[in-house]
Tab-separated table of C-alpha atoms and ligand atoms in Angstrom:
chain	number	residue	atom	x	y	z
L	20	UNK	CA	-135.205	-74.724	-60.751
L	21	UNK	CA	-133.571	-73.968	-63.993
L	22	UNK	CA	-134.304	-70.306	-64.705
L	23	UNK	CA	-133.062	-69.358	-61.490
L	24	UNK	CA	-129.712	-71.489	-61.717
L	25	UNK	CA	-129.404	-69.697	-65.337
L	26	UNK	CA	-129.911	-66.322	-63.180
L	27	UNK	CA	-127.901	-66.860	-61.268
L	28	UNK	CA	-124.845	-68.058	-63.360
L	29	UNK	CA	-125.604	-64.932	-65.254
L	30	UNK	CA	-125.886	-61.690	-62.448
L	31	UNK	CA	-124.816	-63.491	-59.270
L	32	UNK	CA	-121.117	-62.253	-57.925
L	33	UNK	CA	-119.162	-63.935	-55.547
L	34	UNK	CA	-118.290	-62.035	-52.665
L	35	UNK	CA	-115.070	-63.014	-50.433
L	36	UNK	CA	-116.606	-64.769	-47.500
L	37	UNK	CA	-119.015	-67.227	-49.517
L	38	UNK	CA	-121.285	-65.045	-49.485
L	39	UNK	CA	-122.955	-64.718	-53.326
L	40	UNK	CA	-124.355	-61.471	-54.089
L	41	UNK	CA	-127.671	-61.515	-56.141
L	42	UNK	CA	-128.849	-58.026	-55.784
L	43	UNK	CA	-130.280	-58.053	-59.494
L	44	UNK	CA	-133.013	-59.829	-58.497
L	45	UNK	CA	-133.511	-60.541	-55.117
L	46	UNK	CA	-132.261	-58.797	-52.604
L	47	UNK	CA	-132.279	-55.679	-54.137
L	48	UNK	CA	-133.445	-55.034	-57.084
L	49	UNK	CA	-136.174	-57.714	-57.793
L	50	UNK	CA	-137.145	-59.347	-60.801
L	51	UNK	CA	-141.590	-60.326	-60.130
L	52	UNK	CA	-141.854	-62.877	-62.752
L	53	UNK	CA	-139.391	-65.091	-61.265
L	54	UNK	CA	-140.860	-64.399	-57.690
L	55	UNK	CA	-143.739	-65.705	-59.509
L	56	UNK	CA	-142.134	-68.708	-60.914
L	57	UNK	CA	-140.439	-69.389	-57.239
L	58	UNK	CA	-143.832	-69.198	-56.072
L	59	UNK	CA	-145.805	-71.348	-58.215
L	60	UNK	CA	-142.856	-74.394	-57.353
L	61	UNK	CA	-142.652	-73.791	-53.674
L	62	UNK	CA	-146.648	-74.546	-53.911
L	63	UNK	CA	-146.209	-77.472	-56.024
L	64	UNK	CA	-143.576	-78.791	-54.042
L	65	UNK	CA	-145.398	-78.443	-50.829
L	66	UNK	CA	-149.024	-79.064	-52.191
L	67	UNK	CA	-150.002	-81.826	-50.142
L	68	UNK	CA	-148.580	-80.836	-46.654
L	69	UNK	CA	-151.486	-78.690	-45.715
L	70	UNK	CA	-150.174	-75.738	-45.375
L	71	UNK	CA	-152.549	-72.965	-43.776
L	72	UNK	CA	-149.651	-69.939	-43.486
L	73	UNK	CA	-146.223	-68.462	-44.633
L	74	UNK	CA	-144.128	-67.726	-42.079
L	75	UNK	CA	-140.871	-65.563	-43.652
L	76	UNK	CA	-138.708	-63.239	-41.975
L	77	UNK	CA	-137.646	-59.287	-43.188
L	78	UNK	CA	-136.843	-58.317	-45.646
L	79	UNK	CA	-135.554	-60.536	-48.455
L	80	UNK	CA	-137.653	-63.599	-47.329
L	81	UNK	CA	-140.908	-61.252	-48.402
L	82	UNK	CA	-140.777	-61.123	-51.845
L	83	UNK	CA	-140.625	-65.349	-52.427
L	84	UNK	CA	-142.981	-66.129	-49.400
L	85	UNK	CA	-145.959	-63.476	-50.341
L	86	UNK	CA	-145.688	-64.900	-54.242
L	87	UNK	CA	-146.274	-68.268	-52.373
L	88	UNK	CA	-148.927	-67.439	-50.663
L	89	UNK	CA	-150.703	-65.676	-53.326
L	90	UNK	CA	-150.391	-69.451	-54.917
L	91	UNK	CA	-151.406	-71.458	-51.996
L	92	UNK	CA	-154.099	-68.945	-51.158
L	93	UNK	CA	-153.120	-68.908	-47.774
L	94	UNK	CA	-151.661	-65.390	-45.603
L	95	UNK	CA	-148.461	-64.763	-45.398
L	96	UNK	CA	-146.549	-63.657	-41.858
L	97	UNK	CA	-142.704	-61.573	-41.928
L	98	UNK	CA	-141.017	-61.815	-39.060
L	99	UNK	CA	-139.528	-58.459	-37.922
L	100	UNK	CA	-135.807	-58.113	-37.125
L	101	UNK	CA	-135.178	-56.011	-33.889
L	102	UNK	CA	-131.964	-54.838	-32.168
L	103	UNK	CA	-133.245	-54.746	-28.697
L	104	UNK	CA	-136.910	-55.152	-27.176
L	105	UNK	CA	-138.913	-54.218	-24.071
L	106	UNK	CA	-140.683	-57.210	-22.765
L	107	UNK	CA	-143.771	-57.363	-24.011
L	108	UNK	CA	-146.309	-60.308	-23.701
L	109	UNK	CA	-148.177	-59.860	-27.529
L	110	UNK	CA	-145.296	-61.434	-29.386
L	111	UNK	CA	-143.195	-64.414	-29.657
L	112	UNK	CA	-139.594	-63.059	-29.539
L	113	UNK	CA	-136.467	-65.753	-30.859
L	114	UNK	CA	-133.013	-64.664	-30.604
L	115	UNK	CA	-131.020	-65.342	-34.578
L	116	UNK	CA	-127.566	-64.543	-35.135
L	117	UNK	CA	-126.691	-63.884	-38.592
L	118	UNK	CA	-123.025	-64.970	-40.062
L	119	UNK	CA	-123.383	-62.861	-42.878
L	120	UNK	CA	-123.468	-59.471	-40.780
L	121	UNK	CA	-121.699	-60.929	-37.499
L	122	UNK	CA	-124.769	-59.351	-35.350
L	123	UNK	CA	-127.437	-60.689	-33.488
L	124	UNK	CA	-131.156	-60.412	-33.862
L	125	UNK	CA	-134.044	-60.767	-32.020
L	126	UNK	CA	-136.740	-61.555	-34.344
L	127	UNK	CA	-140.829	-61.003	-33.160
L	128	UNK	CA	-144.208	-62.719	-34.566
L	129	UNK	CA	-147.314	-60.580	-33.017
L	130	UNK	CA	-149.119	-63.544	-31.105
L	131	UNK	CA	-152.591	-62.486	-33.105
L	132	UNK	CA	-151.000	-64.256	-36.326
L	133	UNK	CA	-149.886	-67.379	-35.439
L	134	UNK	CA	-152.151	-70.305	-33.769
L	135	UNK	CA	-151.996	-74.104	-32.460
L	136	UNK	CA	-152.653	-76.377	-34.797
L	137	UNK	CA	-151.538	-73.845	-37.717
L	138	UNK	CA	-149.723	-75.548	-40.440
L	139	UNK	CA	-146.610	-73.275	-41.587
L	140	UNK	CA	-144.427	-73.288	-44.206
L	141	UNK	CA	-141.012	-71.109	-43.976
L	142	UNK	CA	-139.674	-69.509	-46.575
L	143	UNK	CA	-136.243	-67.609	-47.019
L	144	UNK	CA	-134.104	-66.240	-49.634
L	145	UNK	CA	-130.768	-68.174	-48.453
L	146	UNK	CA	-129.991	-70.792	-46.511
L	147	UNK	CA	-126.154	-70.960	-45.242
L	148	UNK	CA	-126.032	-72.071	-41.380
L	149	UNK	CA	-129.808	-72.431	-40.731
L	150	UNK	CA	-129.968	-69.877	-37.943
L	151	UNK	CA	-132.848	-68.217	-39.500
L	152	UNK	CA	-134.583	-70.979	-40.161
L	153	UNK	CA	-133.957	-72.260	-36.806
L	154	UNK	CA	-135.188	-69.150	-35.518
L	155	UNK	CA	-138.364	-69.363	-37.314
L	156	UNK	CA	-139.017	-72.813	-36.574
L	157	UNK	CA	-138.826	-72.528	-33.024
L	158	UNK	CA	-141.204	-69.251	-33.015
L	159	UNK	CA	-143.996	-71.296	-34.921
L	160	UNK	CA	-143.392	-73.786	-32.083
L	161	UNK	CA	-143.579	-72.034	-29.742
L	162	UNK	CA	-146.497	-70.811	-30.720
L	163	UNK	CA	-147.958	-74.254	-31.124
L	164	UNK	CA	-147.797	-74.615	-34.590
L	165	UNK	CA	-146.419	-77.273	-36.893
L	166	UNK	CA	-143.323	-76.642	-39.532
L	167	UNK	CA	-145.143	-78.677	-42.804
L	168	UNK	CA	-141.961	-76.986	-44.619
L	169	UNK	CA	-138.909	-75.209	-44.861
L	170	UNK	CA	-138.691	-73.998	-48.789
L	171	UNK	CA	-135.471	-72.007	-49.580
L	172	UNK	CA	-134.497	-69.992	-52.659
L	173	UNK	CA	-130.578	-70.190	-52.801
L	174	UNK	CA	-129.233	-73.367	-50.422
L	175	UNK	CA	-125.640	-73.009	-49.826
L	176	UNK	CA	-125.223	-76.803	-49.539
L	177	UNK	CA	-121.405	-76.562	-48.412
L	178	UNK	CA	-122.377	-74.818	-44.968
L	179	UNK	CA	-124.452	-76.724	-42.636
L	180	UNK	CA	-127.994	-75.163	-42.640
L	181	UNK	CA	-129.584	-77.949	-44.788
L	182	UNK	CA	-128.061	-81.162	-43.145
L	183	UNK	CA	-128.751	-79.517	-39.300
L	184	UNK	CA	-132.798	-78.853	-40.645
L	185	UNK	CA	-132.970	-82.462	-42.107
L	186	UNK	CA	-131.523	-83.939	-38.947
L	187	UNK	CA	-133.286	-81.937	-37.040
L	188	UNK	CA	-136.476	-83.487	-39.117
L	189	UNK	CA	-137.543	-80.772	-40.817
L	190	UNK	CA	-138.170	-81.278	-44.602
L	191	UNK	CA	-136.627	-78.838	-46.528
L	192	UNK	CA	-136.889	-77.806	-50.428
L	193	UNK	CA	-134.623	-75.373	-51.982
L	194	UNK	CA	-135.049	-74.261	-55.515
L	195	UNK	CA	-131.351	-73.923	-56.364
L	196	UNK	CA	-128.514	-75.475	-54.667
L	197	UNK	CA	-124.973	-74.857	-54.210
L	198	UNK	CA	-121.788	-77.001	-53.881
L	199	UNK	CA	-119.191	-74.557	-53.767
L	200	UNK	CA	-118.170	-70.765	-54.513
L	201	UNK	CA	-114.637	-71.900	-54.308
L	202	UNK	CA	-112.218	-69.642	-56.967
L	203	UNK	CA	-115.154	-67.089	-57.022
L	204	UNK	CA	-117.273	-69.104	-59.003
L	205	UNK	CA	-120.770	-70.621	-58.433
L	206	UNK	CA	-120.744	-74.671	-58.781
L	207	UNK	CA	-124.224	-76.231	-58.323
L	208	UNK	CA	-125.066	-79.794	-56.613
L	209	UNK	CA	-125.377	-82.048	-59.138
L	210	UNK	CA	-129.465	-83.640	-58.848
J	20	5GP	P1	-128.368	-68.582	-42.038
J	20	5GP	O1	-129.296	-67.999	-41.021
J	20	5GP	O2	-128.894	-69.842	-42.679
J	20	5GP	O3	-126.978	-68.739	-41.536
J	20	5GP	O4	-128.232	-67.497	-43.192
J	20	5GP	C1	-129.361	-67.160	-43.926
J	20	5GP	C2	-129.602	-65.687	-43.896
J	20	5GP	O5	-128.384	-64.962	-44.064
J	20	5GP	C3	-130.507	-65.330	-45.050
J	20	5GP	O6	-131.735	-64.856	-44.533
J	20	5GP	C4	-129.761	-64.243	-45.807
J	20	5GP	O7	-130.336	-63.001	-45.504
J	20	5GP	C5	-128.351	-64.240	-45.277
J	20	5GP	N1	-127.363	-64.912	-46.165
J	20	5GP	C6	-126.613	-65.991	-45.850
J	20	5GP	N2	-125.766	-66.297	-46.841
J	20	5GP	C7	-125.991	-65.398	-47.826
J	20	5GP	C8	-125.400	-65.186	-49.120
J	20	5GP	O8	-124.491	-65.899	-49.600
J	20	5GP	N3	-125.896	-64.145	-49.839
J	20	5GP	C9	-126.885	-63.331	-49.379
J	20	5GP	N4	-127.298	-62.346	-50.167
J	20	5GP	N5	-127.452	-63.490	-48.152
J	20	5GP	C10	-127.012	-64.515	-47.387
């Protein structure tokens, strides 16, 4: 997607760590019309898969997956992030360890929003080693519900998140991806 590669080449920084730091737009401050724009693509590009919820995950995943479901009409689900839990028997819990903050998560879906049969498509800001994404996969399944999609904003295409989905046989769209951040600066994959 064009305007966001020329937003990014234009606010992103490149943090040590290959981590890229867009806080301009998305995960900070955000910028609406673009959440729009992301919105209106991620329901084009997944327009015939049948899609019947959003399934995202707190809090940067929120902004891009409600904008999609305004689109596609359908309701949109976050999942919530949580250090520690009681057992409880209302929620599907999923255990995600992020690389970016070196912790791990357990991450919840109330049972009352998610159904066999439902057709979901993910949605998250980044996409770097796919445990998110993993994580929220395997919550929909659990709960008996499909994975029509996996549609990502920023795909770091140099770690393995995107090949490990694929392989895995999940079909995943990401609206800007990226080859390296090598010499702090942001190369995209050639398409
Ligand atoms: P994964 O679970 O695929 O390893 O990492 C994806 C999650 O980590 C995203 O939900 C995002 O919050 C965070 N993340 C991973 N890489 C980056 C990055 O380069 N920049 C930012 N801002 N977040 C990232």
């Amino acid at each position: 997607m064009e305007l966001l590669k020329q937003k990014i080449m234009k606010e992103g920084i490149v943090l040590s760590g290959q981590v890229l730091k867009v806080d301009s737009f998305l995960n900070h401050q955000m910028d609406p019309q673009l959440m729009m724009e992301m919105g209106r693509e991620f329901a084009r590009r997944f327009a015939n898969e049948g899609v019947n919820r959003i399934l995202t995950i707190e809090s940067s995943g929120i902004a891009p997956a409600i904008m999609t479901a305004l689109v596609m009409e359908v309701p949109m689900i976050f999942a919530r992030k949580q250090k520690s839990l009681t057992l409880r028997d209302d929620i599907y819990v999923q255990e995600v360890f992020s690389f970016t903050k070196q912790e791990k998560n357990e991450i919840t879906i109330a049972k009352k929003f998610i159904k066999p049969g439902d057709r979901v498509l993910i949605i998250d800001d980044f996409l770097a080693h796919g445990e998110a994404a993993f994580g929220l996969a395997r919550i929909a399944e659990q709960a008996g519900a499909v994975v029509a999609g996996i549609g990502i904003v920023i795909e770091k295409s140099f770690q393995q998140g995107a090949d490990k989905l694929s392989a895995a046989g999940y079909r995943v769209e990401s609206l800007a991806r990226i080859a390296s951040l090598d010499n702090n600066e942001v190369r995209f994959v050639e398409e």
